[in-house]
Amino acid sequence: MFRRIGSGVVRHPVWTIVAWLIAAVAIVATAPSLPSNSDESSFLPKSYESIKAADLQTKAFPSAFTPSAIALYQRSDGGKLTAADQKDVARITTELGKKHIDQVQKVVPGQPSKDGRYTMTLVQMDSKNAGQPAQADAAKVLRDDVKQLAQGTDLDVKLGGSAAQALDQQDSSKRGEALIGIGTFLIILVTLLIIFRAPILAVLPLVLIGVVASIANGLIAYATKLFGLQANSSVSSILIVVLFGVGTDYFLFLMFRYRERLRAGDEPKQAMINAVARVGEAIASAAGAVIIAFLALVLSTLGFLKQMGPALAISVTVTLIAGLTLIPAVVSLIGPKVFWPSKSWQQEPQNARFAALGRGVQRRPALTAALSGLVLVALSLGTLGYKATFDLASGSMPKTKESMVVQDEMQKAYSAGAAAPTDVYLSSTDGKPLDKSVFPAYAEKLGAVDGVASARMSQVNPGGTTADFTVTLKYEASTEKAIDAVGRVRDVAHASAPDGTKALVGGMSSIYKDINTAVNHDYRTVFPVAALLIMLILGLLLRSVVAPWYLIASVGLGFGATLGATVWIFQDAQGHPGLMFMLPVIMYLFVVAIGTDYNILMIARLREEAREGRDPREAASMALRHAGPTVAAAGFILAATFATMMLAGNALLTEMGFAVSFGIAVAAFVMAMFFTPSLTALIGHAAWWPGHADRTQETPGGHASDTSGPVSGTGDEDSVTHDPASRRA
């Protein structure tokens, strides 16, 4: 099949390129805009208590005041607010209300702080559009207007709250995307120049992947709209890295094999056909593992991850198709001039360093496996200290953003939980009005819960069937202490509900509590499903029952080492309260899927060497010598491109960038280079049981048949051609 694909695109390169350009123009021109949502509650299913509470609040208290934006005032000199300052605040509040800003429903004065240095204006927006771009636009207008109204006074005013956070997150995301894009571009350009010493080859993948990116983003927007998926601005930054990082990997695999075929004496167009035939199934198998791992996110209960899975799978699928069609078509048109002005592609390098590493694995496979395994296990110990944080908004932007400054100042000036109080809704189960005489005792029990600063009955709906108890926690809503406290509030609220009533606990801490539950569910579901499907691919690919087990175990160790190192760096060294809650899921999928890619490439080359009659140890040595440069180059580029996410300047992408780049480096330079080949050498022929994929098969005429199988072409950079004639397709 892959030979037919290669033959088709090489014989009709112009039509192939035109087809891609038409598809790009059509999809980009007609694709809907990709929506963005920063409202964490929209990521949860309706079955969770916090969402049920929010629905009840909408029905029972449709006009209830829930601030979406908070203007926080203090004197410019930091002193206590004077009577004149209070009059200025009242005037600003009144004039803001008269402006009738889009999305704004109410503007009311807030409570001053106990120390008299702060006061607030509270702004309510349309709850139906919570987290949507329209409210971020409203926050921008509010921020400009409130600062303009405060001019000429002694007041310093800042705008915070969820709408302001959405605005700041949006701005931060645009800046982060720009930095990530520039960093990714430069890393790929410089690295390819060093590898090939050919400017055309360095620029070509960037141009081609740019076309692929436009098509992938359009298809993702279509899928998001068609299936009603949730989107988040951070997905765009991840897509940039996935498209350019993975796309460059596939470009490298193809070009290394193309160069090898040219060195073997193939005519240029035939060399590309043979390269696609040899490396096509290797790329397809590696991409298949990544796509399946990403699609496993569909099983997640969180809307954010449900959207991310298909989005990343679409990106890799389009990149795979481009790697097998667009790239071969363009390179076949250019021919060997693609390597200009370098002449080094015509000679076979000796790979002395990788040959030395291979000899080391051959002589001491047990020691190599033990040492590399110990490194992974030692790093994995850091996972014991893992903690999660759940505030996606603040994690997606720097702490210097205005809304984050407001959040920090409010925690100091008011109770830490005042900015996002917890609501307990007590409802009648039989439709009769509630007995109001029980309210004081119920509020007292809620107020006595460990971690609660205060609790009071705030309102009753017109029918008297639902009462709202406002519970203020001692901790900021997204902290682990607040989430534990809201769990205790739930227990007391449910247990103490009078006969004939039912209690539901809502608010941000309750939402974070449910997100924590959902993520734990995903750990138990997504992880094993992804691992099982990847093992199935490996089993079919290698025709072995044994090899998939230790291959998936090795990438599992790589995941543990990556998470452990991330915990030590960010929690222990930098003092972060925890890692972003979705990080382990994303890390698992990237490290396991892409780690499997490099293992596939290495073990496929090892099998190829074994089929030439080498014993398991010598085959491992030769595999490392020949495939090592490819894995090293691809691993370096992919790890470096993911590391550019650390330029975004926010906790989520910084943690994600470090974790994934570290995990890929571990997968390429520890697992694929040492752990996997040394284990395979130790296990020997049994690694391929019940098949005989490593044995040379004889044809009836007595000649060795080409049994290279699905992944004989590994895209190795500098494979030594032992018998050029026998290797020609």
PDB file of N, CA and C in Angstrom, residues 320-354:
ATOM      1  N   LEU A 320       0.238  13.113   9.467  1.00  0.00           N
ATOM      2  CA  LEU A 320       0.599  11.804   8.915  1.00  0.00           C
ATOM      3  C   LEU A 320       0.338  11.760   7.405  1.00  0.00           C
ATOM      4  N   ILE A 321      -0.856  12.204   6.996  1.00  0.00           N
ATOM      5  CA  ILE A 321      -1.199  12.185   5.567  1.00  0.00           C
ATOM      6  C   ILE A 321      -0.236  13.072   4.781  1.00  0.00           C
ATOM      7  N   ALA A 322       0.100  14.238   5.362  1.00  0.00           N
ATOM      8  CA  ALA A 322       1.062  15.131   4.693  1.00  0.00           C
ATOM      9  C   ALA A 322       2.431  14.473   4.588  1.00  0.00           C
ATOM     10  N   GLY A 323       2.824  13.740   5.630  1.00  0.00           N
ATOM     11  CA  GLY A 323       4.121  13.073   5.615  1.00  0.00           C
ATOM     12  C   GLY A 323       4.236  12.010   4.540  1.00  0.00           C
ATOM     13  N   LEU A 324       3.099  11.430   4.164  1.00  0.00           N
ATOM     14  CA  LEU A 324       3.108  10.372   3.159  1.00  0.00           C
ATOM     15  C   LEU A 324       2.789  10.876   1.756  1.00  0.00           C
ATOM     16  N   THR A 325       2.290  12.118   1.637  1.00  0.00           N
ATOM     17  CA  THR A 325       1.888  12.619   0.314  1.00  0.00           C
ATOM     18  C   THR A 325       2.532  13.970  -0.022  1.00  0.00           C
ATOM     19  N   LEU A 326       2.239  14.992   0.764  1.00  0.00           N
ATOM     20  CA  LEU A 326       2.706  16.348   0.433  1.00  0.00           C
ATOM     21  C   LEU A 326       4.231  16.448   0.458  1.00  0.00           C
ATOM     22  N   ILE A 327       4.848  15.957   1.521  1.00  0.00           N
ATOM     23  CA  ILE A 327       6.311  16.061   1.632  1.00  0.00           C
ATOM     24  C   ILE A 327       7.011  15.270   0.523  1.00  0.00           C
ATOM     25  N   PRO A 328       6.637  13.992   0.264  1.00  0.00           N
ATOM     26  CA  PRO A 328       7.283  13.277  -0.850  1.00  0.00           C
ATOM     27  C   PRO A 328       7.078  13.967  -2.192  1.00  0.00           C
ATOM     28  N   ALA A 329       5.898  14.553  -2.421  1.00  0.00           N
ATOM     29  CA  ALA A 329       5.634  15.213  -3.700  1.00  0.00           C
ATOM     30  C   ALA A 329       6.554  16.417  -3.889  1.00  0.00           C
ATOM     31  N   VAL A 330       6.677  17.252  -2.864  1.00  0.00           N
ATOM     32  CA  VAL A 330       7.509  18.450  -2.964  1.00  0.00           C
ATOM     33  C   VAL A 330       8.983  18.072  -3.113  1.00  0.00           C
ATOM     34  N   VAL A 331       9.459  17.131  -2.290  1.00  0.00           N
ATOM     35  CA  VAL A 331      10.876  16.749  -2.342  1.00  0.00           C
ATOM     36  C   VAL A 331      11.207  16.069  -3.666  1.00  0.00           C
ATOM     37  N   SER A 332      10.276  15.282  -4.209  1.00  0.00           N
ATOM     38  CA  SER A 332      10.552  14.608  -5.485  1.00  0.00           C
ATOM     39  C   SER A 332      10.676  15.613  -6.623  1.00  0.00           C
ATOM     40  N   LEU A 333       9.963  16.749  -6.510  1.00  0.00           N
ATOM     41  CA  LEU A 333      10.106  17.796  -7.521  1.00  0.00           C
ATOM     42  C   LEU A 333      11.485  18.448  -7.449  1.00  0.00           C
ATOM     43  N   ILE A 334      11.960  18.658  -6.237  1.00  0.00           N
ATOM     44  CA  ILE A 334      13.263  19.322  -6.046  1.00  0.00           C
ATOM     45  C   ILE A 334      14.409  18.360  -6.327  1.00  0.00           C
ATOM     46  N   GLY A 335      14.249  17.105  -5.917  1.00  0.00           N
ATOM     47  CA  GLY A 335      15.288  16.108  -6.119  1.00  0.00           C
ATOM     48  C   GLY A 335      16.459  16.281  -5.165  1.00  0.00           C
ATOM     49  N   PRO A 336      17.629  15.711  -5.488  1.00  0.00           N
ATOM     50  CA  PRO A 336      18.802  15.802  -4.594  1.00  0.00           C
ATOM     51  C   PRO A 336      19.264  17.225  -4.312  1.00  0.00           C
ATOM     52  N   LYS A 337      18.807  18.198  -5.132  1.00  0.00           N
ATOM     53  CA  LYS A 337      19.176  19.590  -4.871  1.00  0.00           C
ATOM     54  C   LYS A 337      18.645  20.077  -3.530  1.00  0.00           C
ATOM     55  N   VAL A 338      17.731  19.301  -2.956  1.00  0.00           N
ATOM     56  CA  VAL A 338      17.193  19.673  -1.654  1.00  0.00           C
ATOM     57  C   VAL A 338      18.298  19.688  -0.598  1.00  0.00           C
ATOM     58  N   PHE A 339      19.391  18.944  -0.859  1.00  0.00           N
ATOM     59  CA  PHE A 339      20.510  18.891   0.093  1.00  0.00           C
ATOM     60  C   PHE A 339      21.558  19.984  -0.171  1.00  0.00           C
ATOM     61  N   TRP A 340      21.362  20.789  -1.206  1.00  0.00           N
ATOM     62  CA  TRP A 340      22.326  21.837  -1.562  1.00  0.00           C
ATOM     63  C   TRP A 340      22.504  22.819  -0.403  1.00  0.00           C
ATOM     64  N   PRO A 341      23.754  23.306  -0.169  1.00  0.00           N
ATOM     65  CA  PRO A 341      25.003  23.074  -0.923  1.00  0.00           C
ATOM     66  C   PRO A 341      25.855  21.948  -0.333  1.00  0.00           C
ATOM     67  N   SER A 342      25.341  21.257   0.681  1.00  0.00           N
ATOM     68  CA  SER A 342      26.137  20.230   1.357  1.00  0.00           C
ATOM     69  C   SER A 342      26.406  19.048   0.423  1.00  0.00           C
ATOM     70  N   LYS A 343      27.600  18.474   0.562  1.00  0.00           N
ATOM     71  CA  LYS A 343      27.969  17.261  -0.175  1.00  0.00           C
ATOM     72  C   LYS A 343      28.025  16.044   0.752  1.00  0.00           C
ATOM     73  N   SER A 344      27.844  16.304   2.051  1.00  0.00           N
ATOM     74  CA  SER A 344      28.036  15.226   3.025  1.00  0.00           C
ATOM     75  C   SER A 344      26.995  14.122   2.879  1.00  0.00           C
ATOM     76  N   TRP A 345      25.833  14.440   2.276  1.00  0.00           N
ATOM     77  CA  TRP A 345      24.791  13.423   2.143  1.00  0.00           C
ATOM     78  C   TRP A 345      25.226  12.273   1.240  1.00  0.00           C
ATOM     79  N   GLN A 346      26.261  12.501   0.425  1.00  0.00           N
ATOM     80  CA  GLN A 346      26.693  11.467  -0.520  1.00  0.00           C
ATOM     81  C   GLN A 346      27.585  10.415   0.140  1.00  0.00           C
ATOM     82  N   GLN A 347      28.161  10.742   1.315  1.00  0.00           N
ATOM     83  CA  GLN A 347      29.040   9.790   1.996  1.00  0.00           C
ATOM     84  C   GLN A 347      28.359   9.239   3.250  1.00  0.00           C
ATOM     85  N   GLU A 348      28.714   8.000   3.596  1.00  0.00           N
ATOM     86  CA  GLU A 348      28.151   7.327   4.769  1.00  0.00           C
ATOM     87  C   GLU A 348      29.014   7.607   5.983  1.00  0.00           C
ATOM     88  N   PRO A 349      28.522   8.337   7.006  1.00  0.00           N
ATOM     89  CA  PRO A 349      29.318   8.560   8.220  1.00  0.00           C
ATOM     90  C   PRO A 349      29.442   7.277   9.041  1.00  0.00           C
ATOM     91  N   GLN A 350      30.414   7.274   9.918  1.00  0.00           N
ATOM     92  CA  GLN A 350      30.695   6.054  10.682  1.00  0.00           C
ATOM     93  C   GLN A 350      29.905   5.948  11.991  1.00  0.00           C
ATOM     94  N   ASN A 351      29.328   7.064  12.467  1.00  0.00           N
ATOM     95  CA  ASN A 351      28.550   7.026  13.717  1.00  0.00           C
ATOM     96  C   ASN A 351      29.353   6.444  14.865  1.00  0.00           C
ATOM     97  N   ALA A 352      30.552   6.961  15.097  1.00  0.00           N
ATOM     98  CA  ALA A 352      31.450   6.374  16.094  1.00  0.00           C
ATOM     99  C   ALA A 352      30.850   6.395  17.498  1.00  0.00           C
ATOM    100  N   ARG A 353      30.205   7.502  17.866  1.00  0.00           N
ATOM    101  CA  ARG A 353      29.660   7.585  19.221  1.00  0.00           C
ATOM    102  C   ARG A 353      28.543   6.580  19.441  1.00  0.00           C
ATOM    103  N   PHE A 354      27.655   6.484  18.468  1.00  0.00           N
ATOM    104  CA  PHE A 354      26.548   5.540  18.626  1.00  0.00           C
ATOM    105  C   PHE A 354      27.040   4.095  18.502  1.00  0.00           C
TER     106      PHE A 354
END
